[in-house]
PDB file of C-alpha atoms in Angstrom:
ATOM      1  CA  MET B 130     109.973  65.396 117.849  1.00 49.00           C
ATOM      2  CA  ALA B 131     110.054  64.609 121.500  1.00 51.00           C
ATOM      3  CA  SER B 132     107.126  62.673 122.817  1.00 51.00           C
ATOM      4  CA  LYS B 133     103.991  64.709 123.278  1.00 58.00           C
ATOM      5  CA  LEU B 134     102.222  62.706 125.970  1.00 58.00           C
ATOM      6  CA  PRO B 135     101.627  65.025 128.904  1.00 60.00           C
ATOM      7  CA  LYS B 136     102.659  62.410 131.442  1.00 64.00           C
ATOM      8  CA  GLN B 137     106.274  62.470 130.392  1.00 66.00           C
ATOM      9  CA  THR B 138     108.112  65.575 131.418  1.00 75.00           C
ATOM     10  CA  LEU B 139     110.413  67.170 128.912  1.00 75.00           C
ATOM     11  CA  SER B 140     113.624  68.985 129.547  1.00 85.00           C
ATOM     12  CA  LEU B 141     113.562  72.728 129.048  1.00 88.00           C
ATOM     13  CA  LYS B 142     115.253  72.543 125.672  1.00 86.00           C
ATOM     14  CA  GLN B 143     112.844  69.921 124.440  1.00 87.00           C
ATOM     15  CA  PHE B 144     109.934  71.861 125.777  1.00 88.00           C
ATOM     16  CA  LEU B 145     111.062  75.017 124.026  1.00 90.00           C
ATOM     17  CA  LEU B 146     111.621  73.188 120.771  1.00 90.00           C
ATOM     18  CA  ARG B 147     108.176  71.721 121.012  1.00 89.00           C
ATOM     19  CA  GLN B 148     106.702  75.140 121.519  1.00 91.00           C
ATOM     20  CA  GLU B 149     108.596  76.403 118.488  1.00 91.00           C
ATOM     21  CA  VAL B 150     107.161  73.640 116.360  1.00 92.00           C
ATOM     22  CA  LEU B 151     103.625  74.273 117.531  1.00 92.00           C
ATOM     23  CA  LYS B 152     104.007  77.999 116.962  1.00 92.00           C
ATOM     24  CA  LEU B 153     105.256  77.357 113.455  1.00 93.00           C
ATOM     25  CA  TYR B 154     102.291  75.103 112.761  1.00 93.00           C
ATOM     26  CA  ARG B 155      99.920  77.743 114.028  1.00 92.00           C
ATOM     27  CA  ASP B 156     101.569  80.473 111.917  1.00 93.00           C
ATOM     28  CA  ILE B 157     101.346  78.294 108.838  1.00 93.00           C
ATOM     29  CA  ILE B 158      97.632  77.679 109.325  1.00 92.00           C
ATOM     30  CA  ARG B 159      97.028  81.393 109.913  1.00 91.00           C
ATOM     31  CA  THR B 160      98.911  82.362 106.771  1.00 92.00           C
ATOM     32  CA  LEU B 161      97.102  79.697 104.776  1.00 91.00           C
ATOM     33  CA  ARG B 162      93.786  81.328 105.617  1.00 90.00           C
ATOM     34  CA  LYS B 163      94.725  84.205 103.355  1.00 88.00           C
ATOM     35  CA  VAL B 164      95.122  82.071 100.249  1.00 87.00           C
ATOM     36  CA  PRO B 165      92.373  83.230  97.917  1.00 86.00           C
ATOM     37  CA  ASP B 166      91.715  79.977  96.097  1.00 87.00           C
ATOM     38  CA  GLU B 167      89.723  77.448  98.108  1.00 90.00           C
ATOM     39  CA  SER B 168      91.079  74.222  96.613  1.00 92.00           C
ATOM     40  CA  THR B 169      94.707  75.410  96.803  1.00 90.00           C
ATOM     41  CA  ARG B 170      94.190  76.320 100.411  1.00 91.00           C
ATOM     42  CA  LEU B 171      92.909  72.869 101.321  1.00 91.00           C
ATOM     43  CA  GLU B 172      95.717  71.244  99.384  1.00 93.00           C
ATOM     44  CA  LEU B 173      98.372  73.281 101.138  1.00 92.00           C
ATOM     45  CA  LYS B 174      96.769  72.593 104.498  1.00 91.00           C
ATOM     46  CA  GLU B 175      96.841  68.870 103.863  1.00 92.00           C
ATOM     47  CA  TRP B 176     100.427  69.115 102.745  1.00 92.00           C
ATOM     48  CA  ALA B 177     101.477  70.952 105.897  1.00 91.00           C
ATOM     49  CA  ARG B 178      99.540  68.509 108.037  1.00 91.00           C
ATOM     50  CA  THR B 179     101.113  65.404 106.559  1.00 92.00           C
ATOM     51  CA  ASP B 180     104.571  66.927 106.640  1.00 90.00           C
ATOM     52  CA  PHE B 181     104.307  67.749 110.312  1.00 91.00           C
ATOM     53  CA  ARG B 182     102.906  64.363 111.182  1.00 89.00           C
ATOM     54  CA  ASN B 183     105.460  62.396 109.241  1.00 90.00           C
ATOM     55  CA  ASN B 184     108.256  64.130 111.081  1.00 88.00           C
ATOM     56  CA  LYS B 185     106.611  63.921 114.455  1.00 85.00           C
ATOM     57  CA  HIS B 186     108.737  61.085 115.694  1.00 86.00           C
ATOM     58  CA  HIS B 187     112.142  62.730 115.589  1.00 85.00           C
ATOM     59  CA  SER B 188     113.823  63.131 118.939  1.00 83.00           C
ATOM     60  CA  ASP B 189     117.196  64.360 117.838  1.00 87.00           C
ATOM     61  CA  GLU B 190     117.642  68.068 118.506  1.00 88.00           C
ATOM     62  CA  THR B 191     119.586  68.786 115.307  1.00 91.00           C
ATOM     63  CA  THR B 192     117.028  67.062 113.115  1.00 91.00           C
ATOM     64  CA  ILE B 193     114.226  68.989 114.772  1.00 91.00           C
ATOM     65  CA  LYS B 194     116.064  72.253 114.270  1.00 92.00           C
ATOM     66  CA  SER B 195     116.705  71.576 110.610  1.00 93.00           C
ATOM     67  CA  MET B 196     113.044  70.685 110.116  1.00 91.00           C
ATOM     68  CA  LEU B 197     112.083  73.913 111.846  1.00 92.00           C
ATOM     69  CA  HIS B 198     114.375  75.844 109.544  1.00 94.00           C
ATOM     70  CA  TYR B 199     112.845  74.219 106.491  1.00 93.00           C
ATOM     71  CA  GLY B 200     109.355  74.938 107.781  1.00 92.00           C
ATOM     72  CA  ARG B 201     110.125  78.585 108.424  1.00 94.00           C
ATOM     73  CA  LYS B 202     111.614  78.961 104.976  1.00 95.00           C
ATOM     74  CA  SER B 203     108.492  77.476 103.402  1.00 92.00           C
ATOM     75  CA  LEU B 204     106.351  79.848 105.427  1.00 93.00           C
ATOM     76  CA  ASP B 205     108.397  82.813 104.209  1.00 95.00           C
ATOM     77  CA  ASP B 206     107.994  81.668 100.611  1.00 93.00           C
ATOM     78  CA  LEU B 207     104.258  81.350 101.126  1.00 91.00           C
ATOM     79  CA  ARG B 208     104.016  84.850 102.583  1.00 93.00           C
ATOM     80  CA  LYS B 209     106.041  86.322  99.739  1.00 94.00           C
ATOM     81  CA  SER B 210     103.940  84.699  97.045  1.00 91.00           C
ATOM     82  CA  LEU B 211     100.785  85.845  98.822  1.00 90.00           C
ATOM     83  CA  ALA B 212     102.122  89.393  98.939  1.00 92.00           C
ATOM     84  CA  LEU B 213     102.984  89.219  95.256  1.00 91.00           C
ATOM     85  CA  SER B 214      99.598  87.906  94.243  1.00 86.00           C
ATOM     86  CA  ASP B 215      97.847  90.590  96.253  1.00 81.00           C
ATOM     87  CA  SER B 216      99.603  93.536  94.669  1.00 77.00           C
TER      88      SER B 216
ATOM     89  CA  MET F 226      82.642 141.914  67.636  1.00 59.00           C
ATOM     90  CA  ALA F 227      86.191 142.550  66.549  1.00 61.00           C
ATOM     91  CA  ALA F 228      86.656 138.877  66.060  1.00 62.00           C
ATOM     92  CA  VAL F 229      83.638 138.692  63.823  1.00 63.00           C
ATOM     93  CA  ASN F 230      84.864 141.492  61.637  1.00 65.00           C
ATOM     94  CA  PHE F 231      88.280 140.019  61.465  1.00 60.00           C
ATOM     95  CA  VAL F 232      86.873 136.692  60.488  1.00 61.00           C
ATOM     96  CA  ARG F 233      84.640 138.209  57.881  1.00 68.00           C
ATOM     97  CA  SER F 234      87.410 140.121  56.223  1.00 60.00           C
ATOM     98  CA  ALA F 235      89.669 137.134  56.333  1.00 57.00           C
ATOM     99  CA  PHE F 236      87.052 135.043  54.654  1.00 59.00           C
ATOM    100  CA  ASN F 237      86.577 137.546  51.860  1.00 60.00           C
ATOM    101  CA  GLY F 238      90.267 137.865  51.262  1.00 54.00           C
ATOM    102  CA  LEU F 239      90.797 134.187  51.218  1.00 53.00           C
ATOM    103  CA  LEU F 240      87.924 133.558  48.926  1.00 51.00           C
ATOM    104  CA  ARG F 241      89.481 135.666  46.276  1.00 54.00           C
ATOM    105  CA  LYS F 242      92.934 134.210  46.596  1.00 50.00           C
ATOM    106  CA  SER F 243      92.437 130.541  47.154  1.00 45.00           C
ATOM    107  CA  THR F 244      89.604 129.294  45.054  1.00 46.00           C
ATOM    108  CA  THR F 245      90.398 125.612  45.066  1.00 45.00           C
ATOM    109  CA  TYR F 246      91.157 125.210  48.694  1.00 44.00           C
ATOM    110  CA  LYS F 247      88.444 127.449  49.918  1.00 43.00           C
ATOM    111  CA  CYS F 248      87.187 125.309  52.699  1.00 44.00           C
ATOM    112  CA  ALA F 249      90.464 124.336  54.202  1.00 42.00           C
ATOM    113  CA  ALA F 250      91.904 127.841  54.189  1.00 42.00           C
ATOM    114  CA  ILE F 251      88.855 129.364  55.651  1.00 44.00           C
ATOM    115  CA  CYS F 252      88.620 126.784  58.327  1.00 44.00           C
ATOM    116  CA  ARG F 253      92.223 127.214  59.291  1.00 49.00           C
ATOM    117  CA  LEU F 254      92.124 130.934  59.570  1.00 47.00           C
ATOM    118  CA  SER F 255      88.836 130.939  61.309  1.00 50.00           C
ATOM    119  CA  THR F 256      90.045 128.507  63.893  1.00 49.00           C
ATOM    120  CA  VAL F 257      93.208 130.487  64.455  1.00 51.00           C
ATOM    121  CA  ALA F 258      91.286 133.689  64.851  1.00 48.00           C
ATOM    122  CA  LEU F 259      88.736 132.128  67.086  1.00 48.00           C
ATOM    123  CA  GLN F 260      91.296 130.415  69.225  1.00 50.00           C
ATOM    124  CA  GLN F 261      93.023 133.651  69.843  1.00 52.00           C
ATOM    125  CA  LYS F 262      89.936 135.489  70.879  1.00 53.00           C
ATOM    126  CA  CYS F 263      87.468 133.039  72.216  1.00 47.00           C
ATOM    127  CA  PRO F 264      86.939 129.314  72.830  1.00 50.00           C
ATOM    128  CA  ILE F 265      86.078 127.470  69.650  1.00 47.00           C
ATOM    129  CA  LYS F 266      83.110 125.350  70.544  1.00 50.00           C
ATOM    130  CA  PRO F 267      80.474 127.820  71.623  1.00 50.00           C
ATOM    131  CA  ILE F 268      81.390 130.169  68.836  1.00 48.00           C
ATOM    132  CA  THR F 269      81.355 127.607  66.060  1.00 46.00           C
ATOM    133  CA  ASN F 270      78.001 126.425  67.255  1.00 49.00           C
ATOM    134  CA  SER F 271      76.681 129.866  67.657  1.00 46.00           C
ATOM    135  CA  TYR F 272      77.981 131.192  64.395  1.00 49.00           C
ATOM    136  CA  ASN F 273      76.344 128.886  61.914  1.00 50.00           C
ATOM    137  CA  ILE F 274      78.382 129.763  58.932  1.00 52.00           C
ATOM    138  CA  GLU F 275      76.887 128.716  55.701  1.00 47.00           C
ATOM    139  CA  HIS F 276      79.022 128.343  52.700  1.00 46.00           C
ATOM    140  CA  THR F 277      77.037 128.546  49.529  1.00 47.00           C
ATOM    141  CA  GLN F 278      78.430 129.608  46.204  1.00 48.00           C
ATOM    142  CA  ASN F 279      81.249 131.882  47.281  1.00 51.00           C
ATOM    143  CA  VAL F 280      79.037 133.666  49.658  1.00 51.00           C
ATOM    144  CA  VAL F 281      79.817 133.361  53.251  1.00 53.00           C
ATOM    145  CA  SER F 282      77.021 134.577  55.360  1.00 54.00           C
ATOM    146  CA  LEU F 283      76.538 134.440  59.012  1.00 54.00           C
ATOM    147  CA  ARG F 284      73.259 132.809  59.509  1.00 58.00           C
ATOM    148  CA  LYS F 285      72.365 133.222  63.089  1.00 63.00           C
ATOM    149  CA  ARG F 286      73.876 133.911  66.419  1.00 66.00           C
ATOM    150  CA  GLN F 287      73.026 131.990  69.491  1.00 67.00           C
ATOM    151  CA  TYR F 288      74.053 133.028  72.879  1.00 68.00           C
ATOM    152  CA  ALA F 289      73.384 131.096  76.012  1.00 64.00           C
ATOM    153  CA  THR F 290      73.245 132.691  79.419  1.00 65.00           C
ATOM    154  CA  GLY F 291      73.195 130.538  82.570  1.00 64.00           C
ATOM    155  CA  PRO F 292      71.026 127.448  83.174  1.00 63.00           C
ATOM    156  CA  VAL F 293      67.648 128.029  81.655  1.00 65.00           C
ATOM    157  CA  HIS F 294      65.582 126.510  84.411  1.00 71.00           C
ATOM    158  CA  LYS F 295      66.509 125.506  87.903  1.00 77.00           C
ATOM    159  CA  ILE F 296      66.890 121.818  88.492  1.00 78.00           C
ATOM    160  CA  THR F 297      64.866 120.516  91.381  1.00 83.00           C
ATOM    161  CA  GLU F 298      65.769 117.633  93.616  1.00 84.00           C
ATOM    162  CA  SER F 299      62.858 115.512  92.498  1.00 86.00           C
ATOM    163  CA  GLU F 300      64.013 115.899  88.941  1.00 87.00           C
ATOM    164  CA  ILE F 301      67.474 114.741  89.953  1.00 88.00           C
ATOM    165  CA  GLN F 302      65.947 111.726  91.668  1.00 88.00           C
ATOM    166  CA  GLU F 303      63.949 110.810  88.593  1.00 88.00           C
ATOM    167  CA  ARG F 304      66.946 111.083  86.369  1.00 88.00           C
ATOM    168  CA  VAL F 305      69.072 108.969  88.688  1.00 88.00           C
ATOM    169  CA  ILE F 306      66.396 106.294  88.824  1.00 85.00           C
ATOM    170  CA  LYS F 307      66.069 106.372  85.071  1.00 86.00           C
ATOM    171  CA  VAL F 308      69.783 105.780  84.640  1.00 86.00           C
ATOM    172  CA  CYS F 309      69.710 102.998  87.211  1.00 82.00           C
ATOM    173  CA  LYS F 310      66.827 101.321  85.458  1.00 80.00           C
ATOM    174  CA  ALA F 311      68.649 101.460  82.185  1.00 80.00           C
ATOM    175  CA  TYR F 312      71.572  99.594  83.700  1.00 76.00           C
ATOM    176  CA  ASP F 313      70.888  95.984  83.010  1.00 67.00           C
ATOM    177  CA  LYS F 314      72.402  94.509  86.106  1.00 65.00           C
ATOM    178  CA  LEU F 315      69.969  96.116  88.484  1.00 61.00           C
ATOM    179  CA  VAL F 316      66.877  93.943  88.399  1.00 57.00           C
ATOM    180  CA  THR F 317      64.276  96.101  90.064  1.00 57.00           C
ATOM    181  CA  VAL F 318      64.777  99.679  90.954  1.00 53.00           C
ATOM    182  CA  GLN F 319      61.409 100.640  92.198  1.00 55.00           C
ATOM    183  CA  ASN F 320      61.845 102.880  95.077  1.00 56.00           C
ATOM    184  CA  VAL F 321      65.450 103.647  95.522  1.00 57.00           C
ATOM    185  CA  LYS F 322      65.727 104.718  99.081  1.00 61.00           C
ATOM    186  CA  ILE F 323      69.054 105.026 100.686  1.00 58.00           C
ATOM    187  CA  SER F 324      68.834 102.728 103.636  1.00 64.00           C
ATOM    188  CA  ARG F 325      71.706 101.259 105.534  1.00 68.00           C
ATOM    189  CA  ASN F 326      71.376  98.061 107.425  1.00 69.00           C
ATOM    190  CA  TYR F 327      73.900  97.213 110.036  1.00 71.00           C
ATOM    191  CA  CYS F 328      73.667  93.995 111.900  1.00 67.00           C
ATOM    192  CA  HIS F 329      75.521  92.619 114.864  1.00 67.00           C
ATOM    193  CA  ALA F 330      76.429  88.984 115.223  1.00 67.00           C
ATOM    194  CA  PRO F 331      73.540  86.623 116.012  1.00 68.00           C
ATOM    195  CA  PRO F 332      72.745  86.761 119.712  1.00 73.00           C
ATOM    196  CA  LEU F 333      74.907  84.232 121.408  1.00 78.00           C
ATOM    197  CA  THR F 334      73.586  82.365 124.403  1.00 85.00           C
ATOM    198  CA  LEU F 335      75.594  79.928 126.441  1.00 87.00           C
ATOM    199  CA  ASP F 336      73.573  77.037 125.101  1.00 88.00           C
ATOM    200  CA  LEU F 337      74.060  78.076 121.488  1.00 88.00           C
ATOM    201  CA  LEU F 338      77.741  78.477 122.195  1.00 89.00           C
ATOM    202  CA  ARG F 339      77.966  74.947 123.564  1.00 89.00           C
ATOM    203  CA  GLN F 340      76.188  73.572 120.543  1.00 90.00           C
ATOM    204  CA  ARG F 341      78.513  75.358 118.159  1.00 89.00           C
ATOM    205  CA  VAL F 342      81.632  74.110 119.941  1.00 90.00           C
ATOM    206  CA  ILE F 343      80.347  70.541 119.952  1.00 90.00           C
ATOM    207  CA  LEU F 344      79.413  70.820 116.284  1.00 90.00           C
ATOM    208  CA  VAL F 345      82.853  72.015 115.261  1.00 90.00           C
ATOM    209  CA  LEU F 346      84.443  69.195 117.232  1.00 90.00           C
ATOM    210  CA  GLN F 347      82.177  66.621 115.676  1.00 89.00           C
ATOM    211  CA  LEU F 348      83.141  67.853 112.240  1.00 89.00           C
ATOM    212  CA  TYR F 349      86.793  67.287 113.030  1.00 89.00           C
ATOM    213  CA  ASP F 350      87.769  64.030 111.432  1.00 85.00           C
ATOM    214  CA  LYS F 351      89.962  62.648 114.158  1.00 84.00           C
ATOM    215  CA  ILE F 352      87.373  62.841 116.903  1.00 85.00           C
ATOM    216  CA  ASN F 353      85.009  59.982 117.511  1.00 84.00           C
ATOM    217  CA  PRO F 354      81.588  61.653 117.902  1.00 84.00           C
ATOM    218  CA  GLU F 355      80.352  59.095 120.382  1.00 84.00           C
ATOM    219  CA  LYS F 356      83.133  59.710 122.817  1.00 85.00           C
ATOM    220  CA  LEU F 357      82.748  63.437 122.608  1.00 87.00           C
ATOM    221  CA  SER F 358      81.259  65.230 125.562  1.00 86.00           C
ATOM    222  CA  LEU F 359      81.777  68.599 127.161  1.00 86.00           C
ATOM    223  CA  ASP F 360      84.221  67.255 129.673  1.00 88.00           C
ATOM    224  CA  SER F 361      86.301  64.926 127.548  1.00 89.00           C
ATOM    225  CA  HIS F 362      89.971  65.822 127.647  1.00 90.00           C
ATOM    226  CA  PHE F 363      91.479  66.140 124.185  1.00 89.00           C
ATOM    227  CA  MET F 364      94.681  64.339 124.871  1.00 88.00           C
ATOM    228  CA  THR F 365      93.821  61.748 127.469  1.00 88.00           C
ATOM    229  CA  ASP F 366      90.215  60.874 126.603  1.00 87.00           C
ATOM    230  CA  LEU F 367      90.073  61.541 122.886  1.00 87.00           C
ATOM    231  CA  GLY F 368      93.635  60.520 122.069  1.00 87.00           C
ATOM    232  CA  LEU F 369      94.641  63.608 120.188  1.00 89.00           C
ATOM    233  CA  ASP F 370      98.119  65.059 120.090  1.00 89.00           C
ATOM    234  CA  SER F 371      99.281  68.640 120.313  1.00 89.00           C
ATOM    235  CA  LEU F 372      99.190  69.200 116.557  1.00 91.00           C
ATOM    236  CA  ASP F 373      95.517  68.207 116.589  1.00 91.00           C
ATOM    237  CA  HIS F 374      95.025  70.533 119.486  1.00 91.00           C
ATOM    238  CA  VAL F 375      96.441  73.412 117.465  1.00 92.00           C
ATOM    239  CA  GLU F 376      94.116  72.557 114.591  1.00 92.00           C
ATOM    240  CA  ILE F 377      91.099  72.439 116.875  1.00 92.00           C
ATOM    241  CA  ILE F 378      91.893  75.814 118.404  1.00 93.00           C
ATOM    242  CA  MET F 379      92.330  77.310 114.913  1.00 92.00           C
ATOM    243  CA  ALA F 380      88.953  75.864 113.939  1.00 91.00           C
ATOM    244  CA  MET F 381      87.437  77.586 116.969  1.00 91.00           C
ATOM    245  CA  GLU F 382      89.068  80.851 115.911  1.00 91.00           C
ATOM    246  CA  ASP F 383      87.465  80.478 112.485  1.00 89.00           C
ATOM    247  CA  GLU F 384      84.089  79.642 113.972  1.00 88.00           C
ATOM    248  CA  PHE F 385      83.869  82.510 116.418  1.00 87.00           C
ATOM    249  CA  GLY F 386      85.811  85.060 114.441  1.00 87.00           C
ATOM    250  CA  PHE F 387      88.433  86.196 116.906  1.00 87.00           C
ATOM    251  CA  GLU F 388      92.021  85.226 117.482  1.00 88.00           C
ATOM    252  CA  ILE F 389      93.091  83.132 120.421  1.00 90.00           C
ATOM    253  CA  PRO F 390      96.682  83.813 121.505  1.00 90.00           C
ATOM    254  CA  ASP F 391      99.090  80.950 122.058  1.00 88.00           C
ATOM    255  CA  GLY F 392      99.301  81.279 125.809  1.00 88.00           C
ATOM    256  CA  ASP F 393      95.547  81.020 126.215  1.00 90.00           C
ATOM    257  CA  ALA F 394      95.251  78.262 123.650  1.00 90.00           C
ATOM    258  CA  GLU F 395      97.560  76.041 125.665  1.00 88.00           C
ATOM    259  CA  ARG F 396      95.213  75.933 128.604  1.00 90.00           C
ATOM    260  CA  LEU F 397      92.099  74.987 126.634  1.00 90.00           C
ATOM    261  CA  VAL F 398      92.166  71.210 126.929  1.00 89.00           C
ATOM    262  CA  ARG F 399      88.489  70.382 127.210  1.00 89.00           C
ATOM    263  CA  PRO F 400      85.441  71.561 125.258  1.00 90.00           C
ATOM    264  CA  ARG F 401      84.115  73.022 128.458  1.00 90.00           C
ATOM    265  CA  ASP F 402      87.227  75.186 128.789  1.00 89.00           C
ATOM    266  CA  ILE F 403      86.729  76.463 125.257  1.00 90.00           C
ATOM    267  CA  VAL F 404      83.093  77.296 125.967  1.00 90.00           C
ATOM    268  CA  GLN F 405      84.088  79.146 129.098  1.00 90.00           C
ATOM    269  CA  TYR F 406      86.837  81.050 127.319  1.00 91.00           C
ATOM    270  CA  VAL F 407      84.640  82.176 124.441  1.00 90.00           C
ATOM    271  CA  ALA F 408      81.892  83.158 126.875  1.00 89.00           C
ATOM    272  CA  ASP F 409      84.375  85.298 128.755  1.00 89.00           C
ATOM    273  CA  LYS F 410      85.564  86.941 125.572  1.00 88.00           C
ATOM    274  CA  GLU F 411      82.084  87.579 124.242  1.00 85.00           C
ATOM    275  CA  ASP F 412      80.542  88.533 127.589  1.00 83.00           C
ATOM    276  CA  ILE F 413      77.860  85.887 127.704  1.00 79.00           C
ATOM    277  CA  TYR F 414      76.553  85.352 131.164  1.00 75.00           C
ATOM    278  CA  ASP F 415      73.393  83.319 131.147  1.00 66.00           C
TER     279      ASP F 415
END
């Protein structure tokens, strides 16, 4: 992940990638709100948090993109299992 | 009337022919006859047929017209309350009045809003409560990064119950900005 200090300016690509990551994080937290069980919800939140933070330091575009892909896939799985448990 | 005669004759005939299976035969034919002419239940109740010693006699006929007495609303109320009382999960059903209570959110003043924002921020584990003030910048003063920022904004969404879109969330970098934003959204002017 490119550096997040506001003093350093990022190139457009880096900036866009950063926005993608933040949007994904936000979507994950929003979807997690719908989890009915309280303890599972906290667990999943912690998991997402640590995952994002551990991978914060990447600066290589390809790595960031693959992480994004993995994150989006996980979010899709979460949404599908939520939809299944609701019906 | 025709049905009754038919049934009567059928009974007599059957009595002579089937002595061992009297009951079953009679019942069968009677039900068939009755089904053809009229619905079973009221007739079988109304024709109390006694079977004693090879003699089938129609005991009495009962006809019912419409509802015997008109039901009043107070009677309906009493009966409803009685049923409710019998249900064990309702603790006290004294005076069951239908009343609806709607309530708005608690009245939000600017001061209360500030307190709530500060409280949520203090509860966040990465913020040092001593350094926290209304004007402290999240990233420069409090040393948070953008992921923390996202979490804080989501916490504010949870607290105040409305969604904050991404574009707006980006600009909220101090607690004071958040207070101002929520006040704008909730129309709080004092």
